[in-house]
mmCIF file with all atom_site columns, C-alpha atoms and ligand atoms in Angstrom:
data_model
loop_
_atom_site.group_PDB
_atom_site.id
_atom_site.type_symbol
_atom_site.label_atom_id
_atom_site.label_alt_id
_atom_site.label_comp_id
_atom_site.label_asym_id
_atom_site.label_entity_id
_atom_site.label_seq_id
_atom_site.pdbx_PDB_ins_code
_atom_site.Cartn_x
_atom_site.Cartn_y
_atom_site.Cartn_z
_atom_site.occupancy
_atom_site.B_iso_or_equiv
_atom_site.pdbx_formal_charge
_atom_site.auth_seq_id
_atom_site.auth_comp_id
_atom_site.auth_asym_id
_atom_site.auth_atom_id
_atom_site.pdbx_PDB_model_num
ATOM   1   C CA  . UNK A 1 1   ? -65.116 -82.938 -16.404 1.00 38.00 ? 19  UNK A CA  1
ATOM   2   C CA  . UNK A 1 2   ? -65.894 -80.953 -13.601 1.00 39.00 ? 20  UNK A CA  1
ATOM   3   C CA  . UNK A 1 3   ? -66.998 -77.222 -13.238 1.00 40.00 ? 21  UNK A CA  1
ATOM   4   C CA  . UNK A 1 4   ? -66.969 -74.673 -10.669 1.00 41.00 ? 22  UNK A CA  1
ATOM   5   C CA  . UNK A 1 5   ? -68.152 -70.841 -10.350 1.00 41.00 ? 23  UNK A CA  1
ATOM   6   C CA  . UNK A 1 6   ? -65.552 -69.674 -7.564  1.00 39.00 ? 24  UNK A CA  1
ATOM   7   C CA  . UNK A 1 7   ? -68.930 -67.165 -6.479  1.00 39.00 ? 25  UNK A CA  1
ATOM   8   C CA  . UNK A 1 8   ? -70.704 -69.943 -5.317  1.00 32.00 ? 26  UNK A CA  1
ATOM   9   C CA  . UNK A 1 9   ? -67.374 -70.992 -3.231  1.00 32.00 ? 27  UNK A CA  1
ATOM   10  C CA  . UNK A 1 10  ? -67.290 -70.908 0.391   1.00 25.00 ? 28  UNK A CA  1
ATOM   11  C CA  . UNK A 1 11  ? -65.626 -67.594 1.723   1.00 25.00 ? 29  UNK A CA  1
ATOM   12  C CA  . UNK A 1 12  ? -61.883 -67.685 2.746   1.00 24.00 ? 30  UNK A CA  1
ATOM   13  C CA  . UNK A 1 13  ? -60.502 -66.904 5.943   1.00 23.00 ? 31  UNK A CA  1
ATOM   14  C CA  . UNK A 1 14  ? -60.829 -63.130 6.409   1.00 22.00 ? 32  UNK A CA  1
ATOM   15  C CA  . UNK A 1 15  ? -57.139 -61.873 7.161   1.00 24.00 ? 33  UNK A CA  1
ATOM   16  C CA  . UNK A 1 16  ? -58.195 -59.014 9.567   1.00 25.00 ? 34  UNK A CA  1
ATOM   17  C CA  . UNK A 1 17  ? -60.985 -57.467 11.041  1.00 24.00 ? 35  UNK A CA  1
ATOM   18  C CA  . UNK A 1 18  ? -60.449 -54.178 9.081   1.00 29.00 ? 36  UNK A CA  1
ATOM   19  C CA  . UNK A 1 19  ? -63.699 -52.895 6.717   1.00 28.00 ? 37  UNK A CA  1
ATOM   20  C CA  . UNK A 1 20  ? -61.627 -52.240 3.553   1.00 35.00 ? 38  UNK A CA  1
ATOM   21  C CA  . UNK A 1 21  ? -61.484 -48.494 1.778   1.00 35.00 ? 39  UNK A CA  1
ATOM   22  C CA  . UNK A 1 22  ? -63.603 -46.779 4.969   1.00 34.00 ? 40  UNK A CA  1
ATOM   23  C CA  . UNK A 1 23  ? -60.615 -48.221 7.596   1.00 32.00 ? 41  UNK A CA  1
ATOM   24  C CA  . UNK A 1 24  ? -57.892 -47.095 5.287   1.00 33.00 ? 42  UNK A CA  1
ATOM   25  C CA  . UNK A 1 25  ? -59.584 -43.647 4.646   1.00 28.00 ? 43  UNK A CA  1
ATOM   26  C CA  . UNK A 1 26  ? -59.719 -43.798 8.537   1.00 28.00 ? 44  UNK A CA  1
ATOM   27  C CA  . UNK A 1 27  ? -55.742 -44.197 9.104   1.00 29.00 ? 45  UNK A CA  1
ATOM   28  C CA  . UNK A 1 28  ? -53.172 -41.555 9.362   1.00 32.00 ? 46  UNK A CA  1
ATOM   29  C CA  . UNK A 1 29  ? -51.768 -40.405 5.995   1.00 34.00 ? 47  UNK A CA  1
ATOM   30  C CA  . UNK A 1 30  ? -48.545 -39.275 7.755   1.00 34.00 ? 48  UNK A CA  1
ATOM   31  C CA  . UNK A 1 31  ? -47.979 -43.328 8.378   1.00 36.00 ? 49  UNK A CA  1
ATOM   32  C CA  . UNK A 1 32  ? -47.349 -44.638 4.898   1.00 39.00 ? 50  UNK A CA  1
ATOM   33  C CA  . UNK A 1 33  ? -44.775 -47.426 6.115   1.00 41.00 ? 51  UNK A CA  1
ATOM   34  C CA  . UNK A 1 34  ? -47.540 -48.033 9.051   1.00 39.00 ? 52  UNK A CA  1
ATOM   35  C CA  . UNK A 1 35  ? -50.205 -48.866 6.706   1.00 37.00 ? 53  UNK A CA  1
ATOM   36  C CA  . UNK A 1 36  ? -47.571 -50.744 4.576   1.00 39.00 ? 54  UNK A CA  1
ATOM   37  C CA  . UNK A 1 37  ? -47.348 -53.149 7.319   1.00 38.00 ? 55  UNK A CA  1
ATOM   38  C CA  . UNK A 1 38  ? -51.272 -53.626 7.881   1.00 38.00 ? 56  UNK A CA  1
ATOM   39  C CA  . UNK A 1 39  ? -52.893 -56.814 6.428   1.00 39.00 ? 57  UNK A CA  1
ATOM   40  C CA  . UNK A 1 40  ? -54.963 -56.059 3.522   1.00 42.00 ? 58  UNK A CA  1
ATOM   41  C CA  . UNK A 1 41  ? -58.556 -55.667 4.249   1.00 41.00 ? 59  UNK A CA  1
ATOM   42  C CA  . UNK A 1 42  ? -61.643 -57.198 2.299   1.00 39.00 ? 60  UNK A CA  1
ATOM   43  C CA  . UNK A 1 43  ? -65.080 -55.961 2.169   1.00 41.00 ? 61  UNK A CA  1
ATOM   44  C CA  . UNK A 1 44  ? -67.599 -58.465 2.413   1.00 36.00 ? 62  UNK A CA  1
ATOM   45  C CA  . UNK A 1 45  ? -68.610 -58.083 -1.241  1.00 39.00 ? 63  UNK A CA  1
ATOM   46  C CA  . UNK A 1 46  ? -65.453 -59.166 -1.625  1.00 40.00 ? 64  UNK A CA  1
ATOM   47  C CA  . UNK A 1 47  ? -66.134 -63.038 -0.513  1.00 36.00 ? 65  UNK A CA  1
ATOM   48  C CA  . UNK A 1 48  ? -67.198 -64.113 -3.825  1.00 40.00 ? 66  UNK A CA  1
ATOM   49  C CA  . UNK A 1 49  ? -63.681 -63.355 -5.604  1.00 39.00 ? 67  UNK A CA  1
ATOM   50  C CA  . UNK A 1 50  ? -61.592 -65.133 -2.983  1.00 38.00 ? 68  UNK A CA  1
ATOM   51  C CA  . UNK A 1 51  ? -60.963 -68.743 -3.630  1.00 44.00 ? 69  UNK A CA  1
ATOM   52  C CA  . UNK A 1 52  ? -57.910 -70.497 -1.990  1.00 43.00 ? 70  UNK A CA  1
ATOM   53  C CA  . UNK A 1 53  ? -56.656 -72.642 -4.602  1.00 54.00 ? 71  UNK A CA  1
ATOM   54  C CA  . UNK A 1 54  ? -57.877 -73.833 -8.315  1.00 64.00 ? 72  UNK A CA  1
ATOM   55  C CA  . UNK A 1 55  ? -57.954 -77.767 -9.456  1.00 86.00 ? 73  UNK A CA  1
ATOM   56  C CA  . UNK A 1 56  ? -56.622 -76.313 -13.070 1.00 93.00 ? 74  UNK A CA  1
ATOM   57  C CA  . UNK A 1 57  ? -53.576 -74.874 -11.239 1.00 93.00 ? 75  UNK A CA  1
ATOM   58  C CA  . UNK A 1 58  ? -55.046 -70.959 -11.818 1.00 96.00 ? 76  UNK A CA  1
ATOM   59  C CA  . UNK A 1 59  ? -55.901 -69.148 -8.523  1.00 94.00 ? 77  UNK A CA  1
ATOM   60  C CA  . UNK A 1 60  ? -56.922 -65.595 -7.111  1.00 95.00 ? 78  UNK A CA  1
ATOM   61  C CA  . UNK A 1 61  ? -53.724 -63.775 -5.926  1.00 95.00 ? 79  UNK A CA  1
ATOM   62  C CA  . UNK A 1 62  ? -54.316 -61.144 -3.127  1.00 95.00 ? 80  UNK A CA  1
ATOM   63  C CA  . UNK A 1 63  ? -52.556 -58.171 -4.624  1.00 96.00 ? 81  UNK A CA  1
ATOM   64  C CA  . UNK A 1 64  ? -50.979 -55.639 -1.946  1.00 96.00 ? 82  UNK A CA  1
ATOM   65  C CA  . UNK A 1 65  ? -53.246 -52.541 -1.411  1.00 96.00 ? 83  UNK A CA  1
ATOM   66  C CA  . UNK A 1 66  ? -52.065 -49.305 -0.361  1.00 97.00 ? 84  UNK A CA  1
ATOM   67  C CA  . UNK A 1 67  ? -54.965 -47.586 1.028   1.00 97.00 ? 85  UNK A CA  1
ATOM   68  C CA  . UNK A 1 68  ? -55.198 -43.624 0.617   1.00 97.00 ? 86  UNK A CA  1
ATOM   69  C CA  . UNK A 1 69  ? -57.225 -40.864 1.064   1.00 98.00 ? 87  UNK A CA  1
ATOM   70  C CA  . UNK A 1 70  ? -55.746 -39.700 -2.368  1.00 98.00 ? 88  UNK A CA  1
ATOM   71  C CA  . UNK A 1 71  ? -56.761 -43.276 -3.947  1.00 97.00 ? 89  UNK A CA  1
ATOM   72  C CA  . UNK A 1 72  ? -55.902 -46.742 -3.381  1.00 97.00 ? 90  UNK A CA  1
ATOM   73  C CA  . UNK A 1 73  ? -52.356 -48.359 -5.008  1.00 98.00 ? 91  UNK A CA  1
ATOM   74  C CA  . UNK A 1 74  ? -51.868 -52.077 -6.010  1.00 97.00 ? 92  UNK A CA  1
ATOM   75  C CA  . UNK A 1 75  ? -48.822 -52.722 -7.392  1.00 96.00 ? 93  UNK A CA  1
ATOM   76  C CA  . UNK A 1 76  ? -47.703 -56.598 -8.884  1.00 96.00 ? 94  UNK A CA  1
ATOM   77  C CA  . UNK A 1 77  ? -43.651 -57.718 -8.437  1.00 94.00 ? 95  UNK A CA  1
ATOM   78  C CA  . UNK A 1 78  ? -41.877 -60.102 -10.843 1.00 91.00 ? 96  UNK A CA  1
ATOM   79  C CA  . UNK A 1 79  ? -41.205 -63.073 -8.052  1.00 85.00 ? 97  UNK A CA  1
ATOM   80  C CA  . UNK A 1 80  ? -42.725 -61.659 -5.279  1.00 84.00 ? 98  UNK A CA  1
ATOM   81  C CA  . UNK A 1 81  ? -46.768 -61.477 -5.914  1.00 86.00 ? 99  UNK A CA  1
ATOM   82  C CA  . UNK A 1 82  ? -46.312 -63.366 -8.652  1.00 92.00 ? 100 UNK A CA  1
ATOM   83  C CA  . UNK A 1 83  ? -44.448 -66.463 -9.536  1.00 91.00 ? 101 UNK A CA  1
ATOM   84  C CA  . UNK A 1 84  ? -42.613 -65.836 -12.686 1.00 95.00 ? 102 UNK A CA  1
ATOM   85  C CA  . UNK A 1 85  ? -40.239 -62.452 -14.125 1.00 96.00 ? 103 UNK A CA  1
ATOM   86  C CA  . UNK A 1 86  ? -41.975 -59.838 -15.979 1.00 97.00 ? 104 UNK A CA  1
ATOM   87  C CA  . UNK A 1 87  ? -41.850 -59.426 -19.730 1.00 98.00 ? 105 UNK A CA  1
ATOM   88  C CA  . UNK A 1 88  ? -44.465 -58.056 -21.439 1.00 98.00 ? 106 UNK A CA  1
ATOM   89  C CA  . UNK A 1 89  ? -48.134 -56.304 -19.713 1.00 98.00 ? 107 UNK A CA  1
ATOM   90  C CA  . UNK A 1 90  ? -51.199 -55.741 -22.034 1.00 98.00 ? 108 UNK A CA  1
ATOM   91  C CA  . UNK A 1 91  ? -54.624 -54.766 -21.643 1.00 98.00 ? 109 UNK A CA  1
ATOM   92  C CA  . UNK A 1 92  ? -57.801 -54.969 -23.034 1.00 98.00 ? 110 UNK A CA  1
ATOM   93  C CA  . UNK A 1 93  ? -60.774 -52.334 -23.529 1.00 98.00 ? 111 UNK A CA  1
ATOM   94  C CA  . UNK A 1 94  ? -63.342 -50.871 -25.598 1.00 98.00 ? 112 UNK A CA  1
ATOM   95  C CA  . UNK A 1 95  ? -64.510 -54.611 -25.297 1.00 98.00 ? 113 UNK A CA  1
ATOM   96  C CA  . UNK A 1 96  ? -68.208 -54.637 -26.982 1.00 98.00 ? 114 UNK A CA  1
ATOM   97  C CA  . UNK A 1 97  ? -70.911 -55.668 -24.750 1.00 96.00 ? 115 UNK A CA  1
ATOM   98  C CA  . UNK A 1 98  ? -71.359 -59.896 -25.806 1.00 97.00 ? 116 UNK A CA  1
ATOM   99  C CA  . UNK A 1 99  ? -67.890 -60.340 -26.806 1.00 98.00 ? 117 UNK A CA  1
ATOM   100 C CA  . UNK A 1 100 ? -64.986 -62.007 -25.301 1.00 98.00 ? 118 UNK A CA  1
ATOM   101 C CA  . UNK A 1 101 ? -61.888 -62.504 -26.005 1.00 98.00 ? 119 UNK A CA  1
ATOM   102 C CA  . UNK A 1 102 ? -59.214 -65.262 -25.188 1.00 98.00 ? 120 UNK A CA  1
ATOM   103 C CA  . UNK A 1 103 ? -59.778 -68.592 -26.991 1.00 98.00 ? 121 UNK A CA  1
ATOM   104 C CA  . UNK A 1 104 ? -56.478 -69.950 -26.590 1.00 98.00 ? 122 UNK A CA  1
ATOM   105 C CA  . UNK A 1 105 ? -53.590 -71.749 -23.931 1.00 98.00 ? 123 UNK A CA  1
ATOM   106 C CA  . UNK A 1 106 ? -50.299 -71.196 -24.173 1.00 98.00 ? 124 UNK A CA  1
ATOM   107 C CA  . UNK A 1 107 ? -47.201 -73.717 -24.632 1.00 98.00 ? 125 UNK A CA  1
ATOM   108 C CA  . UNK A 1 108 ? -45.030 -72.128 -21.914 1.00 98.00 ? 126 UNK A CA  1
ATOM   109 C CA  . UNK A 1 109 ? -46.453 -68.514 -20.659 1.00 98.00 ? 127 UNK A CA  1
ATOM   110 C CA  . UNK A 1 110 ? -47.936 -67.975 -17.370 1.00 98.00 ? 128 UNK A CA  1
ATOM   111 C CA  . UNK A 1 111 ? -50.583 -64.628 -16.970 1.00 98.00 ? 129 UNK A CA  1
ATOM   112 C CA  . UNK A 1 112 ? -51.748 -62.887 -14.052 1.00 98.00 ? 130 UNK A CA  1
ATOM   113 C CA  . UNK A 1 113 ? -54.780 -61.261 -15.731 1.00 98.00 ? 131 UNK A CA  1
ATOM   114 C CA  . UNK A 1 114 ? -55.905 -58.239 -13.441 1.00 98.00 ? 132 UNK A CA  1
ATOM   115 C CA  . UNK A 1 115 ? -59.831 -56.513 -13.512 1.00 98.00 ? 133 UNK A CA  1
ATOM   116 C CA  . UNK A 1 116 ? -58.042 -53.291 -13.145 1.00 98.00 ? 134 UNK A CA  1
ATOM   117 C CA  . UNK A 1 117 ? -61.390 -51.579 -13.855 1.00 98.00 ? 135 UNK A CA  1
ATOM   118 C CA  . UNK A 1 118 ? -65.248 -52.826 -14.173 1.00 98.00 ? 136 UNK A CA  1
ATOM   119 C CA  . UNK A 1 119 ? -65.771 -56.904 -14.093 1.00 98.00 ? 137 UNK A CA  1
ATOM   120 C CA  . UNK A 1 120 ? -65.291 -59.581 -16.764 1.00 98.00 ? 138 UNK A CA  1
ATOM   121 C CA  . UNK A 1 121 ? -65.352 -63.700 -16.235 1.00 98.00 ? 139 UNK A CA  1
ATOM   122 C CA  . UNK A 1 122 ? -62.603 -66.012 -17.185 1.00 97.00 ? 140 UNK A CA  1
ATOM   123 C CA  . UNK A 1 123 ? -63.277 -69.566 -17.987 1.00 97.00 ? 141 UNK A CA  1
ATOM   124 C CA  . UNK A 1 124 ? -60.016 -71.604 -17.589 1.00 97.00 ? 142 UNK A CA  1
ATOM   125 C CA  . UNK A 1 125 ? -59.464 -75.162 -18.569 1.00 96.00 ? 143 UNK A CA  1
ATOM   126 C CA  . UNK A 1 126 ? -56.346 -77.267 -18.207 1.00 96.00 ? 144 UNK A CA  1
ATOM   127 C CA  . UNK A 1 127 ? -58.011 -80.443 -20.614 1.00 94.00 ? 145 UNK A CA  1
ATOM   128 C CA  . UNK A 1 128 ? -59.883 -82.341 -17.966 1.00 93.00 ? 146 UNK A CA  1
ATOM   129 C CA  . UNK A 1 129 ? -61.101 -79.476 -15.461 1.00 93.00 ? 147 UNK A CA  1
ATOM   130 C CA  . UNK A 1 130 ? -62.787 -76.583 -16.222 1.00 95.00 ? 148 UNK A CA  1
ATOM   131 C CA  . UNK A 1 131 ? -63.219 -73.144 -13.917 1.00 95.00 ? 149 UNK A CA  1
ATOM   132 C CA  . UNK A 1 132 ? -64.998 -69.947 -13.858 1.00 96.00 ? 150 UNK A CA  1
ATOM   133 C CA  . UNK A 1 133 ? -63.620 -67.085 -12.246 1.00 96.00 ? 151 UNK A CA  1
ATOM   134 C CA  . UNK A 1 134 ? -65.374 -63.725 -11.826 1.00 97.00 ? 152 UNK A CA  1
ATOM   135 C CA  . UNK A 1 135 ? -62.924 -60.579 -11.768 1.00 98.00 ? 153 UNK A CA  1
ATOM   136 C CA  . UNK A 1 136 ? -64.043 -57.353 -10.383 1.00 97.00 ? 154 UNK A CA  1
ATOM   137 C CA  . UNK A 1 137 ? -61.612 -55.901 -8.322  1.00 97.00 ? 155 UNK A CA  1
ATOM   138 C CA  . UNK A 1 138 ? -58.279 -54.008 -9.083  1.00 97.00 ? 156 UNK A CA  1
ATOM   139 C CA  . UNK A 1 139 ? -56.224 -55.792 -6.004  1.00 97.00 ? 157 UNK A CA  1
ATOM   140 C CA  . UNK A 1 140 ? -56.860 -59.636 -6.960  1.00 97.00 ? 158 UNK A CA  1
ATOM   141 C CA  . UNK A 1 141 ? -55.212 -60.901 -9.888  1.00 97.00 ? 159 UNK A CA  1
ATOM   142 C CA  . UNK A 1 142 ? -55.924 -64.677 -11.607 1.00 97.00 ? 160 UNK A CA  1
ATOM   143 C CA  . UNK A 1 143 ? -52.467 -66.591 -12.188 1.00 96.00 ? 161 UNK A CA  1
ATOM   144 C CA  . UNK A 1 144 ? -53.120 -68.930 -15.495 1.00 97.00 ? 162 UNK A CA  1
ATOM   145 C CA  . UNK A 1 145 ? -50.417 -71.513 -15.518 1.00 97.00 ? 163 UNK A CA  1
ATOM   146 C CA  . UNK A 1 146 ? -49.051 -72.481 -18.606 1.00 97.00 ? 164 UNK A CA  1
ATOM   147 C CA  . UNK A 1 147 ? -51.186 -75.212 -20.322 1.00 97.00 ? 165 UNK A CA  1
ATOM   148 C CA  . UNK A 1 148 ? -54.143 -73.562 -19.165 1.00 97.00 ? 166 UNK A CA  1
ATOM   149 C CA  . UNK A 1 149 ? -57.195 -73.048 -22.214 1.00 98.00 ? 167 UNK A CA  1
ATOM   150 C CA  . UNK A 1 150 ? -59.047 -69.466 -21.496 1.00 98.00 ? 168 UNK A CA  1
ATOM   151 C CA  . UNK A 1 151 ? -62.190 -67.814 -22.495 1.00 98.00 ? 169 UNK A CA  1
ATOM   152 C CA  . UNK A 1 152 ? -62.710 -64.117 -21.043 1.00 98.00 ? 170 UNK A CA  1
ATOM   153 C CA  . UNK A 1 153 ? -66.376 -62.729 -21.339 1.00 98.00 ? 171 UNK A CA  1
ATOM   154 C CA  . UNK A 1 154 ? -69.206 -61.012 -20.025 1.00 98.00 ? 172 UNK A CA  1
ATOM   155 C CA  . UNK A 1 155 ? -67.098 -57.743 -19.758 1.00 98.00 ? 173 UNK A CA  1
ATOM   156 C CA  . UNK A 1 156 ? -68.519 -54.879 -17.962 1.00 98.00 ? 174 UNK A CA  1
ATOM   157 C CA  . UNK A 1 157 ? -69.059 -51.715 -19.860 1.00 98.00 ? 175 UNK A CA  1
ATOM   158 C CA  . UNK A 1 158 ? -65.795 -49.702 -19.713 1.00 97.00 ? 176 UNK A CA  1
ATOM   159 C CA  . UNK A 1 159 ? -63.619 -52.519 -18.360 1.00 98.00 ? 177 UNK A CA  1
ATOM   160 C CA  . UNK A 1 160 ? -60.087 -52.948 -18.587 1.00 98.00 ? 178 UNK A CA  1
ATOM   161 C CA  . UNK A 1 161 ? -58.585 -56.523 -17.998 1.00 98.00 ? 179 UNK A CA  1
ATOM   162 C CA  . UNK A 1 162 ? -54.596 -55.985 -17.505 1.00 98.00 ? 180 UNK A CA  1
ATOM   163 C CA  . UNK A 1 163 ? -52.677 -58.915 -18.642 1.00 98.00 ? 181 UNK A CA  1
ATOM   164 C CA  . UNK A 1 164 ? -48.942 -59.309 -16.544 1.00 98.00 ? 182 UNK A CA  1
ATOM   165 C CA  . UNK A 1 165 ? -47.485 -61.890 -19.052 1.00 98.00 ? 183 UNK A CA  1
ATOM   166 C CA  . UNK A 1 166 ? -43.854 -63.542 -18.479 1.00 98.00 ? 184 UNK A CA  1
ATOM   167 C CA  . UNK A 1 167 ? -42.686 -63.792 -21.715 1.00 98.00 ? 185 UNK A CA  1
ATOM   168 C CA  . UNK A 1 168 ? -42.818 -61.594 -24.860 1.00 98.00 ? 186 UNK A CA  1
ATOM   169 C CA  . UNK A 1 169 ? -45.145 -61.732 -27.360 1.00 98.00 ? 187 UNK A CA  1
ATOM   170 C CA  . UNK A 1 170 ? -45.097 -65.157 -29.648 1.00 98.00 ? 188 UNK A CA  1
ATOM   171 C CA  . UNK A 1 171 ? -47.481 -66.584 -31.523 1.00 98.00 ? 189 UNK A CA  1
ATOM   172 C CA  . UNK A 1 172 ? -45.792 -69.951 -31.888 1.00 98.00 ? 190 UNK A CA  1
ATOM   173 C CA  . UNK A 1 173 ? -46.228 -69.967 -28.470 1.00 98.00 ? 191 UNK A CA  1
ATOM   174 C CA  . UNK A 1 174 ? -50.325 -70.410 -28.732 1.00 98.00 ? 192 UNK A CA  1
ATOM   175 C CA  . UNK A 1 175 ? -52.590 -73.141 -28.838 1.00 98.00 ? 193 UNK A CA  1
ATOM   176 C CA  . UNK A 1 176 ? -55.467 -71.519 -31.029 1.00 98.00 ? 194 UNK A CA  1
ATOM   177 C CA  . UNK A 1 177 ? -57.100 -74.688 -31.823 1.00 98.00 ? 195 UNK A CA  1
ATOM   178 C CA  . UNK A 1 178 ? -59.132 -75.947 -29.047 1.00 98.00 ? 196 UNK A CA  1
ATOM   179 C CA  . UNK A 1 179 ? -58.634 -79.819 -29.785 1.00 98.00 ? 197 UNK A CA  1
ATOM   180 C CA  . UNK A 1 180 ? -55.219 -79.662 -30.691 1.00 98.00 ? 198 UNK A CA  1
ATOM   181 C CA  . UNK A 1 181 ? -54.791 -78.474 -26.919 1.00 98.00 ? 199 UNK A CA  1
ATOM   182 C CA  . UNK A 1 182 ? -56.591 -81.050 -26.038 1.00 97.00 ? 200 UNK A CA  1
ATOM   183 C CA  . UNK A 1 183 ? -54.628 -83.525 -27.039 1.00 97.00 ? 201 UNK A CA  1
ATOM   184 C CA  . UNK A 1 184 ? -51.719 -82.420 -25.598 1.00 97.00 ? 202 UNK A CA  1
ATOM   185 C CA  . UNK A 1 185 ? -52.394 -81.757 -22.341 1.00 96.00 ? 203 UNK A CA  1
ATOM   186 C CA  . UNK A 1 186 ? -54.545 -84.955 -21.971 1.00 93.00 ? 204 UNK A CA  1
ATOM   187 C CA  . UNK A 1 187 ? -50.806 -86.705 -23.649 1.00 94.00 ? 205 UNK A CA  1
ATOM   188 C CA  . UNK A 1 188 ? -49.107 -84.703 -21.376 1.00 92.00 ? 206 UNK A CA  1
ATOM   189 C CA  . UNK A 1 189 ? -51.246 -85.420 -18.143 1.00 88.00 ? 207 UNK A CA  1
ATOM   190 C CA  . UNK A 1 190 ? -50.784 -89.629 -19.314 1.00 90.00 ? 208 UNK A CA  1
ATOM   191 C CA  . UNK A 1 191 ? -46.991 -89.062 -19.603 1.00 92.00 ? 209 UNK A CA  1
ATOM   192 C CA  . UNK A 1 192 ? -46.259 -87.674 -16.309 1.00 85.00 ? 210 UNK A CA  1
HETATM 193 P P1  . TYD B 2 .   ? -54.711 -62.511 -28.802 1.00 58.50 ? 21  TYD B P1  1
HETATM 194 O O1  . TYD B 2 .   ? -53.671 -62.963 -27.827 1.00 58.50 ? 21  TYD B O1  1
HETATM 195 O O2  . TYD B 2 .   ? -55.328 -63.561 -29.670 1.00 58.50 ? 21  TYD B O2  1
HETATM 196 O O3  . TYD B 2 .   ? -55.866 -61.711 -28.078 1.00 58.50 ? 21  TYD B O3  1
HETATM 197 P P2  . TYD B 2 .   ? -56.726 -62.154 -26.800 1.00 58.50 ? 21  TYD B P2  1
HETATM 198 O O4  . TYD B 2 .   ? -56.231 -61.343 -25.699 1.00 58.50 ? 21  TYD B O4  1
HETATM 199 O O5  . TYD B 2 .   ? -58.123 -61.893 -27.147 1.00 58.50 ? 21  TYD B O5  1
HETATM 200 O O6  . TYD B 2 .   ? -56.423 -63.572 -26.557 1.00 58.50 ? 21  TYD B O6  1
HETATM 201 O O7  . TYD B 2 .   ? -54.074 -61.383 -29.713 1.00 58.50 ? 21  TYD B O7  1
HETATM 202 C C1  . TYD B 2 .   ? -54.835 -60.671 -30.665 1.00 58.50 ? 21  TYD B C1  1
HETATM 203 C C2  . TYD B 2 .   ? -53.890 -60.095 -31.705 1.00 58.50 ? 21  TYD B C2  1
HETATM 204 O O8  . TYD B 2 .   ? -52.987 -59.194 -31.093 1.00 58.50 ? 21  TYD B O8  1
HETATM 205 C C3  . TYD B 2 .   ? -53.043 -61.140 -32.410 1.00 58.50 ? 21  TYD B C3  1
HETATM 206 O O9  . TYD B 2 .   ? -52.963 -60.795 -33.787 1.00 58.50 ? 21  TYD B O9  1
HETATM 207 C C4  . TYD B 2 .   ? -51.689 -61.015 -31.793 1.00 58.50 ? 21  TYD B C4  1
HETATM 208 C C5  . TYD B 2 .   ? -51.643 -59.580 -31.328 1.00 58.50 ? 21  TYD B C5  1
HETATM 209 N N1  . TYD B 2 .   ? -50.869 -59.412 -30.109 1.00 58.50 ? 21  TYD B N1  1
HETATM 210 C C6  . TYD B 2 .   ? -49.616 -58.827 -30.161 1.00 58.50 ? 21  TYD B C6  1
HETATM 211 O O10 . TYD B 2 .   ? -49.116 -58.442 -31.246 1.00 58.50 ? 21  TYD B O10 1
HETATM 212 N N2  . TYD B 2 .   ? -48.904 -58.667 -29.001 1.00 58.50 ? 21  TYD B N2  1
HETATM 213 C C7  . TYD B 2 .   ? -49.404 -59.077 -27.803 1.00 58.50 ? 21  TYD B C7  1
HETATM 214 O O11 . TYD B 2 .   ? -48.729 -58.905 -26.769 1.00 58.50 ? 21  TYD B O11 1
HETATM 215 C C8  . TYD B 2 .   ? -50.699 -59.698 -27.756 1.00 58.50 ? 21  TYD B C8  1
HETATM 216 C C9  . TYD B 2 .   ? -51.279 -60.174 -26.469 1.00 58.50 ? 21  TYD B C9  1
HETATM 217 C C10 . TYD B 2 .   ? -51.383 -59.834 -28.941 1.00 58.50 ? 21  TYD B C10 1
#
């Protein structure tokens, strides 16, 4: 089993030479469609969330970011930014410094879990590989394949971690036994 923190990752290719919030802030607010068009920016505190592609299937989806003077907009579409239809979005707050939450895969739902305030990490493992992904910005979002174990922790104070689920809520759906999962997707893995 291998791990990886996704901080300690080498940067991705920058898509533009723009400086984030300051060269929005900077364009003309009478050009909405204009700054539609424009490549999203990334600050270079960003470098440690961007990682091209995960071993266990999950990976960092660069959200679209509608920079304003107003405030910035990031919005998610069923099929577009992400690869599954919409059915269900939850989130999670008041988290207690220490806790975490997660502790589970899923039979057949896929995630796109979102910091959409403060930071958190998520620890994802598909039964032979293991991740760590850090989440502290409101325009990247993690895609969790199905089949995928994950822990969420070290939550910021105030934090809100928005879950974009594709299916509704089921509990037979869960795995909530870490070595029953285990078995499965190592069963799984031999049988394909
Ligand atoms: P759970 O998925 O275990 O939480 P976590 O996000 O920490 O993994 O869900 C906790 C409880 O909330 C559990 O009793 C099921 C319930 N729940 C719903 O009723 N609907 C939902 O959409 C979710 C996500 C959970």
């Amino acid at each position: 089993m291998t791990s990886a923190d996704h901080r300690d990752m080498p940067v991705g290719k920058v898509q533009d030479g723009s400086n984030g919030p300051g060269d929005e802030r900077a364009a003309d607010p009478r050009a909405p469609a204009e700054r539609r068009r424009r490549p999203t920016g990334r600050r270079s505190s960003d470098r440690r969330n961007f990682v091209p592609s995960g071993r266990t299937g999950c990976r960092i989806v660069d959200l679209p970011r509608i920079g304003d003077p107003r405030g910035n907009l990031t919005f998610v579409e069923a099929s577009q930014t992400i690869p599954f239809a919409i059915e269900r979005v939850y989130y999670l707050y008041d988290v207690p410094g220490g806790e975490s939450r997660g502790g589970h895969a899923h039979r057949k739902l896929e995630q796109l879990v979102i910091a959409a305030s403060g930071s958190f990490e998520v620890l994802v493992d598909d039964g032979s590989t293991t991740e760590r992904f850090f989440l502290n910005r409101s325009y990247y979002g993690l895609y969790i394949p199905r089949m995928v174990w994950r822990e969420i922790d070290e939550f910021s104070s105030g934090s809100v971690c928005l879950v974009v689920a594709s299916k509704h809520y089921d509990e037979a759906d869960y795995y909530r036994e870490h070595d029953t999962f285990l078995a499965d997707a190592r069963a799984a893995r031999r049988a394909a």
